[in-house]
Coordinates of C-alpha atoms in Angstrom, one line a residue:
Chain W
X246 CA -2.1 34.9 -8.1
X247 CA 0.3 32.1 -7.3
X248 CA -0.2 32.7 -3.6
X249 CA -3.9 32.4 -4.0
X250 CA -3.5 29.2 -6.0
X251 CA -1.3 27.7 -3.3
X252 CA -3.7 28.7 -0.6
X253 CA -6.6 27.2 -2.4
X254 CA -4.6 23.9 -3.0
X255 CA -4.0 23.7 0.8
X256 CA -7.6 24.4 1.6
X257 CA -8.8 21.8 -1.0
X258 CA -6.6 19.0 0.2
X259 CA -7.3 19.8 3.9
X260 CA -11.0 19.7 3.3
X261 CA -10.8 16.5 1.4
X262 CA -8.8 14.9 4.2
X263 CA -11.2 16.1 6.9
X264 CA -14.2 14.9 4.9
X265 CA -12.7 11.5 4.7
X266 CA -11.9 11.4 8.4
X267 CA -15.6 12.2 9.1
X268 CA -16.9 9.9 6.4
X269 CA -14.8 6.9 7.4
X270 CA -14.9 7.7 11.1
X271 CA -11.1 7.5 11.3
X272 CA -9.7 7.6 14.9
X273 CA -7.2 10.5 14.9
X274 CA -4.8 8.6 17.2
X275 CA -4.5 5.8 14.6
X276 CA -4.2 8.2 11.8
X277 CA -1.5 10.3 13.5
X278 CA 0.4 7.1 14.3
X279 CA 0.4 6.0 10.7
X280 CA 1.7 9.5 9.8
X281 CA 4.5 9.1 12.2
X282 CA 3.5 11.9 14.5
X283 CA 1.8 12.3 17.9
X284 CA -1.9 13.1 18.1
X285 CA -1.0 16.5 19.6
X286 CA 1.3 17.3 16.7
X287 CA -1.5 16.2 14.3
X288 CA -4.0 18.6 15.8
X289 CA -1.4 21.4 15.8
X290 CA -0.5 20.8 12.1
X291 CA -4.2 20.9 11.1
X292 CA -4.9 23.8 13.3
X293 CA -1.9 25.9 12.3
X294 CA -2.6 25.0 8.6
X295 CA 0.8 23.3 8.1
X296 CA 2.5 24.4 4.9
X297 CA 4.1 21.0 4.5
X298 CA 2.3 19.6 1.5
X299 CA 3.8 16.1 1.8
X300 CA 2.0 15.9 5.2
X301 CA -1.4 16.3 3.5
X302 CA -0.6 14.1 0.5
X303 CA 0.5 11.3 2.8
X304 CA -2.6 11.7 5.0
X305 CA -4.8 11.8 1.9
X306 CA -3.3 8.6 0.6
X307 CA -3.7 6.8 3.9
X308 CA -7.3 8.0 4.2
X309 CA -8.3 7.0 0.7
X310 CA -7.1 3.5 1.4
X311 CA -8.5 3.4 5.0
X312 CA -10.7 0.4 5.6
Chain C
X34 CA -40.5 42.3 -11.4
X35 CA -37.2 43.5 -12.7
X36 CA -34.9 40.4 -13.1
X37 CA -31.7 42.2 -12.2
X38 CA -33.2 43.6 -9.1
X39 CA -34.5 40.2 -8.0
X40 CA -31.1 38.7 -8.7
X41 CA -29.5 41.4 -6.6
X42 CA -31.9 40.6 -3.8
X43 CA -31.0 36.9 -4.1
X44 CA -27.2 37.7 -4.1
X45 CA -27.8 39.7 -0.9
X46 CA -29.5 36.6 0.8
X47 CA -26.6 34.5 -0.3
X48 CA -24.1 37.0 1.1
X49 CA -26.0 37.1 4.4
X50 CA -25.8 33.3 4.6
X51 CA -22.1 33.4 3.8
X52 CA -21.5 36.0 6.5
X53 CA -23.4 33.8 9.0
X54 CA -21.2 30.8 8.1
X55 CA -18.0 32.9 8.4
X56 CA -19.1 34.1 11.8
X57 CA -19.8 30.5 12.9
X58 CA -16.4 29.4 11.5
X59 CA -14.6 32.2 13.4
X60 CA -16.4 31.2 16.7
X61 CA -15.5 27.5 16.2
X62 CA -11.9 28.4 15.3
X63 CA -11.6 30.5 18.4
X64 CA -13.1 27.7 20.5
X65 CA -10.7 25.2 19.1
X66 CA -7.7 27.5 19.6
X67 CA -8.8 28.0 23.3
X68 CA -9.0 24.2 23.7
X69 CA -5.5 23.8 22.2
X70 CA -4.1 26.3 24.7
X71 CA -5.9 25.0 27.7
X72 CA -5.1 21.3 27.0
X73 CA -1.4 22.1 26.5
X74 CA 0.8 20.7 29.3
X75 CA 3.6 22.8 30.8
X76 CA 7.3 22.1 31.2
X77 CA 8.8 21.1 34.6
X78 CA 9.6 24.7 35.5
X79 CA 6.2 25.9 34.4
X80 CA 3.8 23.0 35.3
X81 CA 0.7 25.2 34.9
X82 CA 1.8 26.4 31.5
X83 CA 1.5 30.0 32.6
X84 CA 3.6 31.1 29.7
X85 CA 1.2 29.5 27.2
X86 CA -1.8 31.1 29.0
X87 CA -0.2 34.5 28.9
X88 CA 0.8 34.2 25.3
X89 CA -2.8 33.6 24.5
X90 CA -4.2 36.1 26.9
X91 CA -6.2 38.1 24.3
X92 CA -7.7 35.0 22.8
X93 CA -8.9 33.6 26.2
X94 CA -10.1 37.0 27.3
X95 CA -12.1 37.4 24.2
X96 CA -14.1 34.4 25.3
X97 CA -14.3 35.4 29.0
X98 CA -13.4 39.1 29.6
X99 CA -14.1 38.8 33.4
X100 CA -10.8 36.9 33.8
X101 CA -8.6 40.0 33.3
X102 CA -7.5 40.3 36.9
X103 CA -6.4 36.7 37.0
X104 CA -4.3 37.3 33.9
X105 CA -2.8 40.4 35.5
X106 CA -1.8 38.4 38.5
X107 CA -0.2 35.7 36.3
X108 CA 1.7 38.3 34.4
X109 CA 3.0 39.8 37.6
X110 CA 4.2 36.6 39.1
X111 CA 5.6 35.4 35.7
X112 CA 7.6 38.6 35.5
X113 CA 9.0 37.9 38.9
X114 CA 9.8 34.3 37.9
X115 CA 7.5 32.9 40.6
X116 CA 5.5 30.3 38.6
X117 CA 5.0 27.6 41.2
X118 CA 3.5 29.5 44.1
X119 CA -0.1 29.1 45.5
X120 CA -1.4 32.4 44.1
X121 CA -0.4 31.3 40.6
X122 CA -2.1 27.9 41.1
X123 CA -5.2 29.6 42.3
X124 CA -5.3 32.0 39.4
X125 CA -4.7 29.2 36.9
X126 CA -7.5 27.1 38.4
X127 CA -9.9 30.0 38.2
X128 CA -9.1 30.4 34.5
X129 CA -9.2 26.7 33.8
X130 CA -12.4 26.1 35.8
X131 CA -14.2 29.0 34.2
X132 CA -17.5 27.7 32.7
X133 CA -17.1 29.4 29.3
X134 CA -13.6 28.1 28.9
X135 CA -14.6 24.6 30.2
X136 CA -17.2 24.6 27.4
X137 CA -14.3 25.0 24.9
X138 CA -12.3 22.0 26.1
X139 CA -15.4 19.7 26.3
X140 CA -14.9 18.0 23.0
X141 CA -12.1 19.5 20.8
X142 CA -12.4 16.7 18.2
X143 CA -16.1 17.5 17.7
X144 CA -15.2 21.2 17.4
X145 CA -12.7 20.3 14.7
X146 CA -15.3 18.3 12.9
X147 CA -17.9 21.1 13.1
X148 CA -15.2 23.5 11.9
X149 CA -14.4 21.3 8.9
X150 CA -18.0 21.1 8.0
X151 CA -18.5 24.8 8.2
X152 CA -15.4 25.4 6.1
X153 CA -16.7 22.9 3.6
X154 CA -20.0 24.8 3.3
X155 CA -18.1 28.1 2.8
X156 CA -16.0 26.5 0.2
X157 CA -19.2 25.2 -1.5
X158 CA -20.4 28.8 -1.7
X159 CA -17.3 29.9 -3.6
X160 CA -17.6 27.0 -6.1
X161 CA -21.3 26.9 -6.5
X162 CA -22.6 25.6 -9.8
X163 CA -25.5 27.1 -11.6
X164 CA -27.6 24.1 -10.8
X165 CA -26.9 24.4 -7.1
X166 CA -27.6 28.1 -7.3
X167 CA -30.9 27.5 -9.0
X168 CA -31.9 25.0 -6.3
X169 CA -31.0 27.6 -3.7
X170 CA -33.3 30.0 -5.5
X171 CA -36.2 27.6 -5.4
X172 CA -35.7 26.9 -1.7
X173 CA -35.3 30.5 -0.8
X174 CA -37.8 32.8 0.9
X175 CA -38.4 34.8 -2.3
X176 CA -41.9 35.0 -3.7
X177 CA -42.7 32.8 -6.7
X178 CA -42.6 35.9 -8.9
X179 CA -39.1 36.8 -7.6
X180 CA -37.8 33.3 -8.0
X181 CA -38.9 33.2 -11.6
X182 CA -37.2 36.6 -12.2
X183 CA -33.9 35.4 -10.6
X184 CA -33.9 32.2 -12.6
X185 CA -34.7 34.2 -15.8
X186 CA -31.8 36.5 -15.1
X187 CA -29.4 33.6 -14.3
X188 CA -30.4 31.9 -17.5
X189 CA -29.8 35.1 -19.5
X190 CA -26.3 35.6 -18.0
X191 CA -25.4 32.0 -18.5
X192 CA -26.4 32.2 -22.2
X193 CA -24.2 35.2 -22.6
X194 CA -21.2 33.3 -21.2
X195 CA -21.8 30.1 -23.2
X196 CA -19.5 29.5 -26.1
X197 CA -20.6 27.6 -29.2
X198 CA -18.4 24.6 -29.9
X199 CA -17.0 24.5 -33.4
X200 CA -18.4 21.4 -35.2
X201 CA -15.7 19.4 -36.9
X202 CA -17.1 18.1 -40.2
X203 CA -13.9 16.2 -41.1
X204 CA -15.0 13.1 -42.7
X205 CA -12.1 12.5 -45.0
X206 CA -10.8 8.9 -44.6
X207 CA -7.1 8.3 -44.5
X208 CA -5.2 5.7 -46.5
X209 CA -4.0 2.4 -45.1
X210 CA -0.4 3.5 -45.7
X211 CA -0.8 6.4 -43.4
X212 CA -2.1 4.2 -40.6
X213 CA 0.7 1.6 -41.2
X214 CA 3.4 4.3 -41.2
X215 CA 2.0 5.7 -37.9
X216 CA 2.0 2.2 -36.4
X217 CA 5.6 1.8 -37.3
X218 CA 6.6 5.1 -35.6
X219 CA 4.5 4.2 -32.6
X220 CA 6.2 0.8 -32.2
X221 CA 9.6 2.4 -32.4
X222 CA 8.8 4.9 -29.6
X223 CA 7.2 2.2 -27.5
X224 CA 10.3 0.1 -27.7
X225 CA 12.1 2.8 -25.8
X226 CA 9.2 3.7 -23.5
X227 CA 8.3 0.2 -22.3
X228 CA 11.4 -0.4 -20.1
X229 CA 10.6 2.9 -18.2
X230 CA 7.0 1.9 -17.8
X231 CA 8.1 -1.4 -16.3
X232 CA 10.6 0.3 -14.1
X233 CA 8.4 3.0 -12.6
X234 CA 4.7 2.5 -13.4
X235 CA 4.1 0.3 -10.3
X236 CA 5.0 3.3 -8.1
X237 CA 2.2 5.4 -9.5
X238 CA -0.4 2.7 -10.2
X239 CA -1.6 2.7 -6.5
X240 CA -2.3 6.5 -6.6
X241 CA -5.9 7.6 -7.3
X242 CA -6.7 10.2 -10.0
X243 CA -7.5 12.7 -7.2
X244 CA -4.0 12.2 -5.7
X245 CA -2.3 12.5 -9.0
X246 CA -4.2 15.7 -9.6
X247 CA -2.9 17.1 -6.3
X248 CA 0.7 16.0 -7.2
X249 CA 0.3 17.8 -10.6
X250 CA -1.0 21.0 -9.1
X251 CA 1.7 21.1 -6.4
X252 CA 4.5 20.5 -9.0
X253 CA 3.0 23.3 -11.1
X254 CA 3.0 25.7 -8.2
X255 CA 6.5 24.6 -7.2
X256 CA 7.8 25.4 -10.7
X257 CA 6.1 28.8 -10.7
X258 CA 7.5 29.6 -7.2
X259 CA 11.0 28.5 -8.5
X260 CA 10.8 31.0 -11.3
X261 CA 10.3 33.7 -8.7
X262 CA 13.1 32.2 -6.5
X263 CA 10.5 31.4 -3.8
X264 CA 10.6 27.6 -3.9
X265 CA 11.6 27.6 -0.2
X266 CA 8.0 28.4 0.6
X267 CA 7.2 24.8 -0.2
X268 CA 10.3 23.4 1.3
X269 CA 8.9 20.3 2.9
X270 CA 10.1 16.7 2.7
X271 CA 9.0 16.1 -0.9
X272 CA 11.4 15.6 -3.7
X273 CA 9.8 17.4 -6.6
X274 CA 11.9 15.7 -9.2
X275 CA 10.7 12.3 -7.9
X276 CA 7.1 13.5 -8.3
X277 CA 7.8 14.9 -11.7
X278 CA 9.2 11.6 -12.8
X279 CA 6.2 9.7 -11.6
X280 CA 3.7 12.1 -13.2
X281 CA 5.5 11.8 -16.5
X282 CA 5.5 8.0 -16.3
X283 CA 1.8 8.2 -15.6
X284 CA 1.3 10.6 -18.5
X285 CA 3.2 8.1 -20.8
X286 CA 0.9 5.3 -19.7
X287 CA -2.3 7.4 -20.4
X288 CA -1.1 8.4 -23.8
X289 CA -0.1 4.8 -24.6
X290 CA -3.6 3.5 -23.6
X291 CA -5.2 6.3 -25.6
X292 CA -3.3 5.5 -28.7
X293 CA -3.8 1.7 -28.3
X294 CA -7.5 2.3 -28.0
X295 CA -7.7 4.6 -31.0
X296 CA -5.8 2.1 -33.2
X297 CA -8.2 -0.6 -32.3
X298 CA -11.2 1.6 -33.1
X299 CA -12.8 1.6 -36.5
X300 CA -12.8 5.4 -36.7
X301 CA -9.7 6.2 -38.7
X302 CA -10.8 9.7 -40.0
X303 CA -8.2 12.3 -40.8
X304 CA -9.0 14.3 -37.8
X305 CA -8.4 11.2 -35.6
X306 CA -5.1 10.6 -37.3
X307 CA -4.0 14.1 -36.6
X308 CA -5.0 13.7 -33.0
X309 CA -2.9 10.5 -32.8
X310 CA 0.1 12.2 -34.2
X311 CA -0.2 14.9 -31.6
X312 CA -0.5 12.2 -28.9
X313 CA 2.6 10.4 -30.2
X314 CA 4.5 13.6 -30.2
X315 CA 3.5 14.3 -26.5
X316 CA 4.4 10.7 -25.7
X317 CA 7.9 11.3 -27.2
X318 CA 8.5 14.6 -25.4
X319 CA 7.2 13.1 -22.0
X320 CA 9.6 10.2 -22.6
X321 CA 12.5 12.6 -23.0
X322 CA 11.7 14.1 -19.6
X323 CA 11.5 10.6 -18.0
X324 CA 14.8 9.6 -19.6
X325 CA 16.6 12.7 -18.3
X326 CA 15.3 12.3 -14.8
X327 CA 16.1 8.6 -14.7
X328 CA 19.6 9.4 -15.9
X329 CA 19.9 12.1 -13.1
X330 CA 18.8 9.6 -10.4
X331 CA 21.1 6.9 -11.7
X332 CA 24.1 9.3 -11.4
X333 CA 23.1 10.2 -7.9
X334 CA 22.8 6.5 -7.0
X335 CA 26.3 5.8 -8.5
X336 CA 27.7 8.5 -6.3
X337 CA 26.2 7.0 -3.2
X338 CA 27.6 3.5 -4.0
X339 CA 31.0 4.4 -2.6
X340 CA 30.0 3.4 0.9
X341 CA 26.4 2.7 1.0
X342 CA 26.2 1.7 4.7
X343 CA 25.3 4.4 7.2
X344 CA 27.4 4.8 10.3
X345 CA 25.2 4.8 13.4
X346 CA 26.2 7.1 16.2
X347 CA 24.6 7.7 19.5
X348 CA 23.9 11.0 21.3
X349 CA 26.0 10.7 24.5
X350 CA 26.3 13.0 27.5
X351 CA 29.6 14.2 28.9
X352 CA 30.0 10.9 30.8
X353 CA 29.6 8.9 27.6
X354 CA 26.0 7.8 28.6
X355 CA 23.1 7.6 26.2
X356 CA 19.8 9.3 26.7
X357 CA 17.9 6.1 27.2
X358 CA 18.1 3.6 30.0
X359 CA 19.1 0.2 28.6
X360 CA 18.2 -1.6 31.8
X361 CA 14.6 -0.4 31.6
X362 CA 14.0 -2.4 28.4
X363 CA 12.9 -6.0 28.4
X364 CA 14.9 -8.8 26.8
X365 CA 12.5 -8.8 23.9
X366 CA 13.0 -5.1 23.3
X367 CA 16.8 -5.5 23.4
X368 CA 16.5 -8.1 20.7
X369 CA 14.5 -5.6 18.6
X370 CA 17.1 -2.9 19.2
X371 CA 19.6 -5.0 17.4
X372 CA 17.3 -5.3 14.4
X373 CA 16.5 -1.6 14.5
X374 CA 20.2 -0.8 14.4
X375 CA 20.7 -3.0 11.4
X376 CA 17.8 -1.2 9.7
X377 CA 19.5 2.1 10.4
X378 CA 22.8 1.0 8.9
X379 CA 20.8 -0.1 5.9
X380 CA 19.4 3.4 5.2
X381 CA 22.4 3.9 3.1
X382 CA 24.0 7.2 2.0
X383 CA 21.2 8.3 -0.2
X384 CA 19.0 11.0 1.4
X385 CA 16.2 9.8 -0.9
X386 CA 16.0 6.5 1.0
X387 CA 15.8 8.3 4.3
X388 CA 13.0 10.7 3.1
X389 CA 10.7 7.7 2.7
X390 CA 10.6 7.2 6.5
X391 CA 8.1 9.0 8.6
X392 CA 9.0 12.5 9.7
X393 CA 8.8 12.9 13.4
X394 CA 9.6 16.6 13.8
X395 CA 8.7 19.3 11.4
X396 CA 10.2 22.6 10.3
X397 CA 10.3 24.4 13.6
X398 CA 13.5 22.4 14.4
X399 CA 16.8 22.9 12.6
X400 CA 16.9 19.1 11.8
X401 CA 14.3 16.7 10.8
X402 CA 13.9 13.7 13.0
X403 CA 12.7 10.3 11.8
X404 CA 11.7 7.0 13.4
X405 CA 12.3 3.4 12.5
X406 CA 10.2 0.8 14.3
X407 CA 10.3 -2.8 15.2
X408 CA 6.7 -3.5 16.3
X409 CA 6.1 -1.2 19.3
X410 CA 9.7 -0.2 19.9
X411 CA 10.9 2.8 18.0
X412 CA 14.2 4.7 17.6
X413 CA 14.4 8.4 16.9
X414 CA 17.3 9.7 14.9
X415 CA 18.6 12.5 12.9
X416 CA 20.0 11.6 9.5
X417 CA 23.1 13.6 8.7
X418 CA 25.2 13.4 5.5
X419 CA 24.3 9.7 5.1
X420 CA 25.0 8.8 8.7
X421 CA 22.6 8.8 11.6
X422 CA 22.6 10.2 15.1
X423 CA 20.4 8.1 17.5
X424 CA 18.6 10.1 20.1
X425 CA 16.6 7.6 22.0
X426 CA 14.7 4.3 22.0
X427 CA 11.2 4.2 23.4
X428 CA 7.8 2.7 23.2
X429 CA 5.6 4.1 20.4
X430 CA 3.5 6.0 22.9
X431 CA 6.5 7.8 24.4
X432 CA 8.9 8.2 21.5
X433 CA 7.6 11.6 20.3
X434 CA 7.6 13.4 23.6
X435 CA 10.8 11.7 24.7
X436 CA 12.6 12.7 21.5
X437 CA 11.3 16.3 21.5
X438 CA 12.3 16.7 25.1
X439 CA 15.9 15.5 24.3
X440 CA 16.0 17.6 21.2
X441 CA 15.0 20.8 23.0
X442 CA 17.2 20.3 26.0
X443 CA 20.3 19.0 24.3
X444 CA 20.4 21.2 21.2
X445 CA 24.0 22.3 21.6
X446 CA 25.2 18.8 22.3
X447 CA 23.4 17.6 19.2
X448 CA 25.0 20.3 17.1
X449 CA 28.4 19.4 18.6
X450 CA 27.9 15.7 17.8
X451 CA 26.8 16.3 14.3
X452 CA 29.9 18.5 13.7
X453 CA 32.1 15.7 15.2
X454 CA 30.3 13.1 12.9
X455 CA 31.3 15.3 9.9
X456 CA 34.9 15.8 11.0
X457 CA 35.3 12.3 12.5
X458 CA 37.1 13.9 15.5
X459 CA 39.2 11.3 17.3
X460 CA 37.6 12.0 20.8
X461 CA 34.2 11.6 19.4
X462 CA 35.0 8.4 17.5
X463 CA 36.7 7.0 20.6
X464 CA 33.8 7.7 22.9
X465 CA 31.4 6.2 20.4
X466 CA 33.6 3.1 20.1
X467 CA 33.7 2.6 23.9
X468 CA 29.9 3.1 24.2
X469 CA 29.0 0.9 21.2
X470 CA 31.3 -1.9 22.5
X471 CA 29.6 -1.9 25.9
X472 CA 26.2 -1.5 24.3
X473 CA 26.6 -4.5 22.0
X474 CA 28.0 -6.5 24.9
X475 CA 25.1 -5.7 27.1
X476 CA 22.6 -6.6 24.4
X477 CA 24.3 -9.9 23.6
X478 CA 24.7 -10.8 27.3
X479 CA 21.1 -10.2 28.1
X480 CA 20.1 -12.3 25.1
X481 CA 22.5 -15.1 26.1
X482 CA 21.2 -15.1 29.7
X483 CA 17.7 -15.2 28.3
X484 CA 18.6 -18.3 26.3
X485 CA 20.1 -20.0 29.3
X486 CA 17.1 -19.4 31.4
X487 CA 14.9 -20.9 28.7

């Protein structure tokens, strides 16, 4: 049960982030710079479904405030 | 027509659509994975990234099975340790120039976007509301009779699940004394609560309700995992006590606003009074949590006050040289180096300060690496027991690759340096002293010369 909850939480926040990237047309290079990682690392983290929740929370905060 | 049969038919249509989306998601995922492999650059001893291609042989062959012989060839030469010969280059080129695989690397960002959009649609399937479902029924290929039968069945099942809310007929008014006594208790609690709201609320006020909800959920999950001794599964850079404190402060503010609003309202019925008492009790218990966490953090801070400046050490090779070329930096950059080093010293002994800096390297390494910047010049470093080990200085475009390269090649030297930092071994301290003296001198000299030229 807890594993499912955790999985769902990661999916939800990841989808929210990707939706904001698309909606606000955020350049991935700029976003990854603000996250303190390279673009390659960014794609890898997204692709490998990183289990680092702080990464997604930080990204979500940046994206919500993106102008 | 039988309603349940029509509903079954409709569920089947939905299932088919879901399967179609899952198939699409799988194809896009595969395409994106192929792009990641093919775009990955190799190391110096494997410029074509043969090892990467071989590791993902099955994935790439699933897109283009005709490349099997090229992979066999790569495997053979890789086993022989011959990665930079013409045959390998040819086989790699044949793989990389294959039209199916070229299609994959065309636009990975677009593939990622498409993937996200398909995942979103799948997610929508799992969380579909009755209204959305009803709209889908109306837009489906079912006949009008079948559509009506499905909607009828859905409405029937929905009625079965619905619960009737208990209507509260509490209309008894409360006396003015009761209200006044409540206000007194509330003021007393708020006298203690307000300093904590002033101290912490600003940290949480910039967060949106959606973010707070995520914080709440992740803390809940963390607590559940902790009960099972599995909290390591969420072992990232977050401090869960910090988050718990912020959430509690936010909760205190919500309760305060709710009580203030209710006290201003003209509705002072007994049921409302009861609700207010419950809110005040929650406010009190949340306050206890905040107070405890604040106390805990204050004690940690006191411990770190003994020597709150970090010592900055440099990763040096056997000849006492650093892993960056000072001469390759401009006068302006050297000036920035000085301010960066001051920043590093200011990180202090508390890990919590360091955690607020951006993480450069994740869990796959034994140590986290961080960066501090001064405009475009960045320094990468490893924080260790309140001190820092500087790996390199570089431009923002190069810092990541540069640092990872050093980290991977010099792992044993890094471990040795960290151990020496801990034990303050005399050889290590001496070599650091010698280097730092010459480093400071070179920075100062170049700045003075710059001044004279001006």
